[in-house]
XYZ file of C-alpha atoms in Angstrom:
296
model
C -27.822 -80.019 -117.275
C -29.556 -78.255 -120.154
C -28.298 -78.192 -123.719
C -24.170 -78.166 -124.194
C -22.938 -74.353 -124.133
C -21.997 -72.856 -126.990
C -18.403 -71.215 -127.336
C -16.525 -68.674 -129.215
C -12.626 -69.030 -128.783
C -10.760 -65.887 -129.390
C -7.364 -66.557 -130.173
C -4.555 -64.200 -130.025
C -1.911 -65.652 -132.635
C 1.385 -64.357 -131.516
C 0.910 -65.779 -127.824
C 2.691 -69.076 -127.152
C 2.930 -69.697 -130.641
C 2.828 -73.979 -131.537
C 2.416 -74.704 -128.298
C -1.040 -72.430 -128.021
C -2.300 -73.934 -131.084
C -1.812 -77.499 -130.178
C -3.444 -77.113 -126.666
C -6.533 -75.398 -128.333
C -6.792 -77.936 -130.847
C -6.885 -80.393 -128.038
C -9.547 -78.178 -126.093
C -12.134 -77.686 -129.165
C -12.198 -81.595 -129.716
C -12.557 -82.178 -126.399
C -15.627 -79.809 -125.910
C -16.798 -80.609 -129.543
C -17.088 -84.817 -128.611
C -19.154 -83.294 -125.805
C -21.702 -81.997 -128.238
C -20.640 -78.165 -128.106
C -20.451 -75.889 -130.910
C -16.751 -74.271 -131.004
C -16.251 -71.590 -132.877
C -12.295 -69.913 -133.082
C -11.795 -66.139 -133.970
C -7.987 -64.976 -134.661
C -7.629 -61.775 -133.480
C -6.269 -58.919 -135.294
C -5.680 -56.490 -132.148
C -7.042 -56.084 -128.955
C -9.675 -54.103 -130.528
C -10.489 -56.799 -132.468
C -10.687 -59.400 -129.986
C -13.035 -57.005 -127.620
C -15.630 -56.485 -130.885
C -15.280 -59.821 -131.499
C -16.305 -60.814 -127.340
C -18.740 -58.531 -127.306
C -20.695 -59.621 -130.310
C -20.598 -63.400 -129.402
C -21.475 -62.979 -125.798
C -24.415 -60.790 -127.386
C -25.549 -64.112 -129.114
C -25.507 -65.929 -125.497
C -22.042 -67.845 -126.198
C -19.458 -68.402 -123.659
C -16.286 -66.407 -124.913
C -12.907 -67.947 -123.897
C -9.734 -65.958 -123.971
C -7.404 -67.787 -125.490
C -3.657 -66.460 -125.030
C -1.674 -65.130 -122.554
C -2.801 -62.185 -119.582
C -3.065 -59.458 -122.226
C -6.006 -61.722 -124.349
C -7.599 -62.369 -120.894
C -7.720 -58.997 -119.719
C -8.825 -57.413 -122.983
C -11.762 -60.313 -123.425
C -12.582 -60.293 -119.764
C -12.448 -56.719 -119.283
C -14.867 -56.134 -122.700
C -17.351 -58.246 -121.337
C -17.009 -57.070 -117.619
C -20.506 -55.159 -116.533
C -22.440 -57.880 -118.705
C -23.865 -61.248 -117.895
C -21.707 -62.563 -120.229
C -19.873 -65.507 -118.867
C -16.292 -65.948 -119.956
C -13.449 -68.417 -120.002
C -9.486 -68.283 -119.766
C -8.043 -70.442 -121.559
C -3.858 -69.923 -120.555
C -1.513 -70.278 -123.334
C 0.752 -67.339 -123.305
C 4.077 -66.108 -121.632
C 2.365 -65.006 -118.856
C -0.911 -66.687 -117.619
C -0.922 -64.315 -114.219
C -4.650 -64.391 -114.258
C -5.177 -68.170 -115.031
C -3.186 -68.793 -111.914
C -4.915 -66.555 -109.522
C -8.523 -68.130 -110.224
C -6.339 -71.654 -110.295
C -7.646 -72.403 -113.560
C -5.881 -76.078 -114.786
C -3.427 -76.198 -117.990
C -4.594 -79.810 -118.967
C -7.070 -79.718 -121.427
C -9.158 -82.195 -120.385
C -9.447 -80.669 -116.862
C -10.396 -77.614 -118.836
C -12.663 -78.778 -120.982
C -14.625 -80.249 -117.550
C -14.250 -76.568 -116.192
C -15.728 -75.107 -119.305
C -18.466 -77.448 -119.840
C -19.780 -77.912 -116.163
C -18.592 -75.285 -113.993
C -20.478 -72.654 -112.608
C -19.753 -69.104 -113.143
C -17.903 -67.273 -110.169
C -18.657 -63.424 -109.876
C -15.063 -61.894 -109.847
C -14.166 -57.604 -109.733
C -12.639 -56.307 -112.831
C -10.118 -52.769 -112.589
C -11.325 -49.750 -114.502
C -8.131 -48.227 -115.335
C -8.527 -44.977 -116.970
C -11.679 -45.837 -118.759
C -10.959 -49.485 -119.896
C -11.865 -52.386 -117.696
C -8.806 -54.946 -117.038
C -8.444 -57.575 -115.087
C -5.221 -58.602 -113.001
C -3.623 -55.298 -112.189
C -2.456 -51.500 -113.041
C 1.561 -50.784 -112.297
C 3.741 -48.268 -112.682
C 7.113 -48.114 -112.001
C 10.009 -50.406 -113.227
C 7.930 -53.220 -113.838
C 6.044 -50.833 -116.497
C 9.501 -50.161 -118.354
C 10.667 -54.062 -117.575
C 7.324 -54.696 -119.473
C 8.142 -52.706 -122.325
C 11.849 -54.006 -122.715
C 10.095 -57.446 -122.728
C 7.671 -56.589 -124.974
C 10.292 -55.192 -127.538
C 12.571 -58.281 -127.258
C 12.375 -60.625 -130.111
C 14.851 -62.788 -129.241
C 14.316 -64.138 -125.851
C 10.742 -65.338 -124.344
C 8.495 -66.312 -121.783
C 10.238 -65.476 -118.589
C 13.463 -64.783 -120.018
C 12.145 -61.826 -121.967
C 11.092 -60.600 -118.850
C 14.100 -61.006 -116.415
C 16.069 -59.363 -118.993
C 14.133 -56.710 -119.874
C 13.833 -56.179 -115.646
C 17.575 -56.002 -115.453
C 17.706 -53.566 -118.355
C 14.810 -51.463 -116.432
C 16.352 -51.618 -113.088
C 19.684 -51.225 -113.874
C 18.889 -47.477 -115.422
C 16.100 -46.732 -112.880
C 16.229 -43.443 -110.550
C 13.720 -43.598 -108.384
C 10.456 -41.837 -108.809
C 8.334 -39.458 -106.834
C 5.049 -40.789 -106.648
C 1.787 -39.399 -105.480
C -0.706 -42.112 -104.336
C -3.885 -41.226 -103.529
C -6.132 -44.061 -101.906
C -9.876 -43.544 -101.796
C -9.100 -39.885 -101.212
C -6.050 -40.036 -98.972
C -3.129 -38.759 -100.531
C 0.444 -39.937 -100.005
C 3.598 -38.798 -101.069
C 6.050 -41.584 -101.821
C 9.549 -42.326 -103.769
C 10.263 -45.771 -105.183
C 10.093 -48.217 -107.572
C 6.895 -49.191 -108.291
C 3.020 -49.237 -107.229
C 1.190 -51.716 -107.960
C -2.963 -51.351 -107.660
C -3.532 -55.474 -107.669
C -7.137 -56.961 -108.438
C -5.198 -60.856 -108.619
C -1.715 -61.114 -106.813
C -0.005 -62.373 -109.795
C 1.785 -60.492 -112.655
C 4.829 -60.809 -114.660
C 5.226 -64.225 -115.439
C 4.278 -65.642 -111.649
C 5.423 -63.366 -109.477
C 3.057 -63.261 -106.252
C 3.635 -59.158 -105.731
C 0.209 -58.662 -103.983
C -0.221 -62.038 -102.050
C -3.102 -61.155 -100.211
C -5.038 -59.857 -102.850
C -8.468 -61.950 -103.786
C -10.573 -61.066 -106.998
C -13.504 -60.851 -104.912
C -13.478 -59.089 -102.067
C -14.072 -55.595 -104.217
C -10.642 -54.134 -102.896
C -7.059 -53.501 -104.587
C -4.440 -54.086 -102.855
C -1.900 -51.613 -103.211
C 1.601 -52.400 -102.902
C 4.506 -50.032 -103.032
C 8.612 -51.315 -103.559
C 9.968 -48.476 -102.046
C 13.612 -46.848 -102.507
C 15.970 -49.371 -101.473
C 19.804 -50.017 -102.624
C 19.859 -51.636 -106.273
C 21.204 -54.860 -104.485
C 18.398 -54.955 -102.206
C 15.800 -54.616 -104.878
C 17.517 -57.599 -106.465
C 16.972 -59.473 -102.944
C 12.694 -58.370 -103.308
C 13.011 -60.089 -106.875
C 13.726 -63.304 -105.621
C 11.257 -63.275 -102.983
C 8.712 -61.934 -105.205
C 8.045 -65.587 -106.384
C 7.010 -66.820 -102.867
C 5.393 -63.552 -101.400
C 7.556 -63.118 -98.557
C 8.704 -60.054 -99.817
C 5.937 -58.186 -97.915
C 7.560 -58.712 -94.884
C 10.743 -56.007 -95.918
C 10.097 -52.591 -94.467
C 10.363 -51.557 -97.685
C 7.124 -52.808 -99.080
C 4.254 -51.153 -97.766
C 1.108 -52.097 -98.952
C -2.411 -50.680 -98.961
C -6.057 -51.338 -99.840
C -8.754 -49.186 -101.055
C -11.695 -49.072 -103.722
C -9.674 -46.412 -106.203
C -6.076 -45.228 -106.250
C -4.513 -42.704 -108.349
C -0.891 -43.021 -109.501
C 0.785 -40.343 -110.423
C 4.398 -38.418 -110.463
C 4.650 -35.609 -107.973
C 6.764 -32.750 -108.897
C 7.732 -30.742 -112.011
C 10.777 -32.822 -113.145
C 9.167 -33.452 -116.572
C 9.379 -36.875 -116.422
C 7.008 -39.721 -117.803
C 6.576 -42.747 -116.917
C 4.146 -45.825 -118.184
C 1.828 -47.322 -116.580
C 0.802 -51.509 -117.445
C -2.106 -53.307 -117.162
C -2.721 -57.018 -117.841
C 0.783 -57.097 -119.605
C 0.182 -54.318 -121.703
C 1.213 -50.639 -122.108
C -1.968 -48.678 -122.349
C -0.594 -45.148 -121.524
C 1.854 -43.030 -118.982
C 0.938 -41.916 -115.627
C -1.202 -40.575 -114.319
C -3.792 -43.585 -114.016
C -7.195 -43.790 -111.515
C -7.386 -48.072 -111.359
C -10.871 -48.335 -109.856
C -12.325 -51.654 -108.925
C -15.634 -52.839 -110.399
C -16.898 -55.614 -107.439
C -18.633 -58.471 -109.217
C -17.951 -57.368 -112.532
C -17.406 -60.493 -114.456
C -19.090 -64.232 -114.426
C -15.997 -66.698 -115.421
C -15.912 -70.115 -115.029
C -13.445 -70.832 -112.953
C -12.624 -73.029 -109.736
């Protein structure tokens, strides 16, 4: 192998808090006794962190993502459409992305990844103009997210069951309009998810099928069920079998469009990598090949 890679490590403070620090610390010694150069940027915002990726890649460094799925989808998704190659580092709440390309938590087994391993094209999501990487929701998972998001007290995947039961437990269900590479369908439930990886909120396997390379979304819809049974999909939601219910149906295409059919005046948000970008509607169209990462 040529000369050691070079890397910029953009860190996003508030994710994992010690425990991020410590296993980056670990990390930049690891691939600094290999003779790398380690640089480490503390974000200010996502903005930030995507000027911040861009302008390092731009200098032929490898830019790791350094946080939890929100870092890794703002990085990744800055530098997707580049040659840029790219690294995710997990150390957040949720790590969805991490654990779709099976990326290891032990630093040393990182450091290996990062300093040897060959970059693996992967698709990106444009969703409404900004390239993501895991997946686009909407539905109760959206609001779940945003409960989560605006508890202080709890974390990791505490936050997030809580803020699910707070969602779920004042959810109507919603009239959707889904339209997959120009079929429309009319549908009322819970949520749609347009998946790139078949991970999201904190490990759940909602699209278990789904591959970030095979330049399709899959498309999975929890549709209106008793509040009881939706608590039975939950539990499943871990393992995947909940595709199996007749009330999952799921779909694949190249670009979907959520929306809300109807004139009730209602708004919902849509996520994307763990964050809140906007409300419906949203056009999540995948971008095959978009990204070199160094993964598995």
């Amino acid at each position: 192998m040529g000369e050691a890679r070079a890397f910029t490590a953009i860190v996003n403070p508030a994710a994992g808090g010690s425990a991020s620090a410590s296993s980056l610390i670990t990390l930049a010694r690891l691939l600094r006794e290999a003779g790398a150069d380690v640089a480490v940027e503390y974000s200010r915002g996502l903005e930030h962190a995507a000027d911040v990726a861009r302008a390092a890649a731009g200098t032929g460094r490898v830019v790791l993502g350094v946080g939890g799925d929100g870092m890794a989808g703002c990085v990744g998704g800055a530098l997707a459409g580049t040659d840029a190659l790219f690294g995710v580092v997990p150390a957040g709440r949720g790590n969805d992305f991490a654990r779709q390309l099976g990326v290891p938590s032990e630093p040393e087994e990182q450091a290996k990844l990062l300093l040897e391993g060959e970059p693996r094209a992967v698709d990106a999501i444009d969703a409404n103009g900004t390239a993501v990487l895991g997946s686009v929701y909407a539905g109760v998972d959206a609001v779940a997210n945003d409960n989560a998001n605006r508890t202080r007290v709890l974390r990791g995947s505490a936050a997030y069951y809580f803020g699910a039961l707070r969602a779920i437990a004042t959810w109507r269900p919603a009239d959707y309009l889904i339209t997959v590479d120009g079929e429309a369908y009319a549908r009322q439930g819970y949520t749609v998810v347009a998946a790139n990886s078949g991970y999201y909120g904190f490990g759940k396997h909602i699209a278990p099928d789904a591959r970030v390379d095979d330049g399709l979304l899959d498309v999975v819809l929890i549709k209106t069920a008793p509040k009881r049974l939706f608590f039975a999909v939950m539990r499943e939601l871990e393992a995947g079998t909940h595709v199996r219910r007749p009330e999952i149906e799921v779909m694949r295409g190249r670009e979907v469009r959520i929306e809300l059919a109807g004139t009730s005046g209602r708004t919902l948000p849509y996520g994307a990598d763990g964050e809140l970008p906007g409300t419906l509607p949203v056009t999540a169209r995948v971008l095959p090949g978009a990204l070199r990462v160094l993964a598995p």
